[in-house]
């Protein structure tokens, strides 16, 4: 069980670090706009992100109900649902990467006098967040707590991504 948790943490760390590097490299301006918005109102965006998660959960259950009761209509709406899921994943990932950059900036500002480039902050933040969540996951009920914390971080980022229209 502990070995599986550590393996999951390592895989998550590699994925988050790679995604962070890619997004910062290819979309620096958009990530910068989202970061500015997150620094301005993190609590407000957290509420928006949680509301979007609740809406997504409601749409998911409505889609299941629609497929069970009216299969032809449900099947017609599957492509719309998949587009919605893709948009939700994009918002979540851009927001999470922006939150990771902010964590990395905070950590690097504590250890260095010079500001770090966003790419370095993204790598440092994703490694720090992954290690912290992996450590929490080793505690009793830690995996659920770790997922909840990851959801909260991504909710703040998703709210900022949504409000800035992805930068």
mmCIF file of C-alpha atoms in Angstrom:
data_model
loop_
_atom_site.group_PDB
_atom_site.id
_atom_site.type_symbol
_atom_site.label_atom_id
_atom_site.label_comp_id
_atom_site.label_asym_id
_atom_site.label_seq_id
_atom_site.Cartn_x
_atom_site.Cartn_y
_atom_site.Cartn_z
ATOM 1 C CA UNK A 1 0.000 0.000 0.000
ATOM 2 C CA UNK A 2 2.800 2.423 0.898
ATOM 3 C CA UNK A 3 4.750 1.414 -2.184
ATOM 4 C CA UNK A 4 1.708 2.018 -4.389
ATOM 5 C CA UNK A 5 1.201 5.452 -2.811
ATOM 6 C CA UNK A 6 4.824 6.378 -3.420
ATOM 7 C CA UNK A 7 4.602 5.132 -7.000
ATOM 8 C CA UNK A 8 1.471 7.196 -7.560
ATOM 9 C CA UNK A 9 3.220 10.261 -6.104
ATOM 10 C CA UNK A 10 6.252 9.798 -8.354
ATOM 11 C CA UNK A 11 4.114 9.360 -11.471
ATOM 12 C CA UNK A 12 2.052 12.403 -10.515
ATOM 13 C CA UNK A 13 5.229 14.406 -9.952
ATOM 14 C CA UNK A 14 6.604 13.509 -13.367
ATOM 15 C CA UNK A 15 3.326 14.310 -15.108
ATOM 16 C CA UNK A 16 2.837 17.615 -13.265
ATOM 17 C CA UNK A 17 6.432 18.696 -13.854
ATOM 18 C CA UNK A 18 6.274 17.820 -17.539
ATOM 19 C CA UNK A 19 2.933 19.544 -18.018
ATOM 20 C CA UNK A 20 4.201 22.616 -16.168
ATOM 21 C CA UNK A 21 7.279 22.840 -18.356
ATOM 22 C CA UNK A 22 5.238 22.455 -21.534
ATOM 23 C CA UNK A 23 2.616 25.045 -20.627
ATOM 24 C CA UNK A 24 5.155 27.611 -19.416
ATOM 25 C CA UNK A 25 7.242 27.093 -22.554
ATOM 26 C CA UNK A 26 4.428 27.323 -25.081
ATOM 27 C CA UNK A 27 1.984 29.707 -23.342
ATOM 28 C CA UNK A 28 4.032 32.080 -21.140
ATOM 29 C CA UNK A 29 1.822 35.138 -21.650
ATOM 30 C CA UNK A 30 -1.410 33.320 -20.836
ATOM 31 C CA UNK A 31 0.073 31.697 -17.730
ATOM 32 C CA UNK A 32 1.381 35.104 -16.623
ATOM 33 C CA UNK A 33 -2.107 36.647 -16.924
ATOM 34 C CA UNK A 34 -3.654 33.822 -14.920
ATOM 35 C CA UNK A 35 -0.936 34.196 -12.275
ATOM 36 C CA UNK A 36 -1.629 37.931 -11.944
ATOM 37 C CA UNK A 37 -5.327 37.216 -11.478
ATOM 38 C CA UNK A 38 -4.624 34.537 -8.868
ATOM 39 C CA UNK A 39 -2.391 36.877 -6.896
ATOM 40 C CA UNK A 40 -5.157 39.509 -6.882
ATOM 41 C CA UNK A 41 -8.072 37.377 -5.585
ATOM 42 C CA UNK A 42 -7.190 33.782 -4.657
ATOM 43 C CA UNK A 43 -10.191 33.209 -2.359
ATOM 44 C CA UNK A 44 -12.735 34.449 -4.868
ATOM 45 C CA UNK A 45 -11.306 32.244 -7.572
ATOM 46 C CA UNK A 46 -11.296 29.272 -5.220
ATOM 47 C CA UNK A 47 -15.030 29.673 -4.752
ATOM 48 C CA UNK A 48 -15.545 29.921 -8.501
ATOM 49 C CA UNK A 49 -13.462 26.790 -9.058
ATOM 50 C CA UNK A 50 -15.417 24.814 -6.475
ATOM 51 C CA UNK A 51 -18.673 25.997 -8.081
ATOM 52 C CA UNK A 52 -17.408 24.830 -11.490
ATOM 53 C CA UNK A 53 -16.524 21.436 -9.997
ATOM 54 C CA UNK A 54 -20.031 21.203 -8.514
ATOM 55 C CA UNK A 55 -21.550 22.156 -11.869
ATOM 56 C CA UNK A 56 -19.427 19.531 -13.621
ATOM 57 C CA UNK A 57 -20.549 16.890 -11.149
ATOM 58 C CA UNK A 58 -24.187 17.867 -11.716
ATOM 59 C CA UNK A 59 -23.775 17.715 -15.492
ATOM 60 C CA UNK A 60 -22.109 14.311 -15.179
ATOM 61 C CA UNK A 61 -25.015 12.875 -13.182
ATOM 62 C CA UNK A 62 -27.546 14.528 -15.503
ATOM 63 C CA UNK A 63 -25.803 12.933 -18.477
ATOM 64 C CA UNK A 64 -25.945 9.492 -16.841
ATOM 65 C CA UNK A 65 -29.632 9.996 -16.039
ATOM 66 C CA UNK A 66 -30.308 11.151 -19.588
ATOM 67 C CA UNK A 67 -28.504 8.146 -21.047
ATOM 68 C CA UNK A 68 -30.518 5.823 -18.801
ATOM 69 C CA UNK A 69 -33.926 7.359 -19.471
ATOM 70 C CA UNK A 70 -33.656 8.688 -23.034
ATOM 71 C CA UNK A 71 -30.768 6.864 -24.724
ATOM 72 C CA UNK A 72 -31.160 8.434 -28.220
ATOM 73 C CA UNK A 73 -31.063 11.989 -26.830
ATOM 74 C CA UNK A 74 -28.264 11.062 -24.447
ATOM 75 C CA UNK A 75 -26.195 9.637 -27.279
ATOM 76 C CA UNK A 76 -26.709 12.825 -29.295
ATOM 77 C CA UNK A 77 -25.388 14.865 -26.374
ATOM 78 C CA UNK A 78 -22.294 12.726 -25.767
ATOM 79 C CA UNK A 79 -20.088 14.868 -28.086
ATOM 80 C CA UNK A 80 -21.217 18.045 -26.282
ATOM 81 C CA UNK A 81 -20.449 16.361 -22.961
ATOM 82 C CA UNK A 82 -16.990 15.320 -24.162
ATOM 83 C CA UNK A 83 -16.226 18.885 -25.278
ATOM 84 C CA UNK A 84 -17.303 20.085 -21.836
ATOM 85 C CA UNK A 85 -14.996 17.527 -20.177
ATOM 86 C CA UNK A 86 -12.094 18.595 -22.411
ATOM 87 C CA UNK A 87 -12.660 22.241 -21.517
ATOM 88 C CA UNK A 88 -12.807 21.336 -17.826
ATOM 89 C CA UNK A 89 -9.512 19.435 -18.076
ATOM 90 C CA UNK A 90 -7.831 22.348 -19.876
ATOM 91 C CA UNK A 91 -9.052 24.834 -17.273
ATOM 92 C CA UNK A 92 -7.961 22.576 -14.431
ATOM 93 C CA UNK A 93 -4.501 21.917 -15.845
ATOM 94 C CA UNK A 94 -3.738 25.543 -16.697
ATOM 95 C CA UNK A 95 -4.930 26.605 -13.271
ATOM 96 C CA UNK A 96 -2.945 23.910 -11.490
ATOM 97 C CA UNK A 97 0.210 24.787 -13.404
ATOM 98 C CA UNK A 98 -0.263 28.443 -12.490
ATOM 99 C CA UNK A 99 -0.711 27.510 -8.821
ATOM 100 C CA UNK A 100 2.452 25.417 -9.046
ATOM 101 C CA UNK A 101 4.358 28.406 -10.460
ATOM 102 C CA UNK A 102 3.168 30.539 -7.563
ATOM 103 C CA UNK A 103 4.305 27.882 -5.082
ATOM 104 C CA UNK A 104 7.665 27.687 -6.835
ATOM 105 C CA UNK A 105 8.013 31.489 -6.820
ATOM 106 C CA UNK A 106 7.271 31.563 -3.111
ATOM 107 C CA UNK A 107 9.787 28.822 -2.345
ATOM 108 C CA UNK A 108 12.531 30.248 -4.547
ATOM 109 C CA UNK A 109 12.056 33.768 -3.176
ATOM 110 C CA UNK A 110 12.793 32.337 0.274
ATOM 111 C CA UNK A 111 16.066 30.772 -0.869
ATOM 112 C CA UNK A 112 17.372 33.242 -3.437
ATOM 113 C CA UNK A 113 17.592 37.005 -3.776
ATOM 114 C CA UNK A 114 17.112 36.948 -7.539
ATOM 115 C CA UNK A 115 13.710 36.271 -9.084
ATOM 116 C CA UNK A 116 13.493 32.900 -10.769
ATOM 117 C CA UNK A 117 12.277 32.468 -14.341
ATOM 118 C CA UNK A 118 8.789 30.952 -14.628
ATOM 119 C CA UNK A 119 10.194 27.687 -15.989
ATOM 120 C CA UNK A 120 12.382 27.183 -12.913
ATOM 121 C CA UNK A 121 9.519 28.209 -10.621
ATOM 122 C CA UNK A 122 7.222 25.723 -12.381
ATOM 123 C CA UNK A 123 9.652 22.844 -11.881
ATOM 124 C CA UNK A 124 10.389 23.774 -8.255
ATOM 125 C CA UNK A 125 6.709 24.260 -7.433
ATOM 126 C CA UNK A 126 5.561 21.030 -9.062
ATOM 127 C CA UNK A 127 8.281 19.061 -7.289
ATOM 128 C CA UNK A 128 7.440 20.683 -3.948
ATOM 129 C CA UNK A 129 3.690 20.167 -4.331
ATOM 130 C CA UNK A 130 4.139 16.563 -5.434
ATOM 131 C CA UNK A 131 6.470 15.755 -2.547
ATOM 132 C CA UNK A 132 4.151 17.442 -0.041
ATOM 133 C CA UNK A 133 1.046 15.659 -1.347
ATOM 134 C CA UNK A 134 2.956 12.372 -1.485
ATOM 135 C CA UNK A 135 4.000 12.805 2.145
ATOM 136 C CA UNK A 136 0.416 13.572 3.176
ATOM 137 C CA UNK A 137 -0.772 10.512 1.242
ATOM 138 C CA UNK A 138 1.349 8.276 3.488
ATOM 139 C CA UNK A 139 -0.685 9.266 6.563
ATOM 140 C CA UNK A 140 -3.860 7.400 7.574
ATOM 141 C CA UNK A 141 -6.637 8.625 5.257
ATOM 142 C CA UNK A 142 -3.862 10.646 3.650
ATOM 143 C CA UNK A 143 -4.674 9.685 0.092
ATOM 144 C CA UNK A 144 -8.146 11.230 0.380
ATOM 145 C CA UNK A 145 -6.727 14.318 2.096
ATOM 146 C CA UNK A 146 -4.066 14.597 -0.586
ATOM 147 C CA UNK A 147 -6.693 14.453 -3.346
ATOM 148 C CA UNK A 148 -8.780 17.050 -1.537
ATOM 149 C CA UNK A 149 -5.795 19.400 -1.246
ATOM 150 C CA UNK A 150 -4.966 18.906 -4.914
ATOM 151 C CA UNK A 151 -8.584 19.688 -5.753
ATOM 152 C CA UNK A 152 -8.457 22.892 -3.708
ATOM 153 C CA UNK A 153 -5.238 24.045 -5.385
ATOM 154 C CA UNK A 154 -6.647 23.313 -8.810
ATOM 155 C CA UNK A 155 -9.983 24.976 -7.927
ATOM 156 C CA UNK A 156 -8.254 28.296 -7.238
ATOM 157 C CA UNK A 157 -6.337 27.982 -10.482
ATOM 158 C CA UNK A 158 -9.393 26.931 -12.442
ATOM 159 C CA UNK A 159 -11.353 29.937 -11.217
ATOM 160 C CA UNK A 160 -8.539 32.246 -12.322
ATOM 161 C CA UNK A 161 -8.243 30.444 -15.663
ATOM 162 C CA UNK A 162 -11.966 30.771 -16.241
ATOM 163 C CA UNK A 163 -12.097 34.456 -15.328
ATOM 164 C CA UNK A 164 -9.113 35.315 -17.521
ATOM 165 C CA UNK A 165 -10.473 33.107 -20.314
ATOM 166 C CA UNK A 166 -7.291 31.026 -20.103
ATOM 167 C CA UNK A 167 -5.039 34.071 -20.081
#
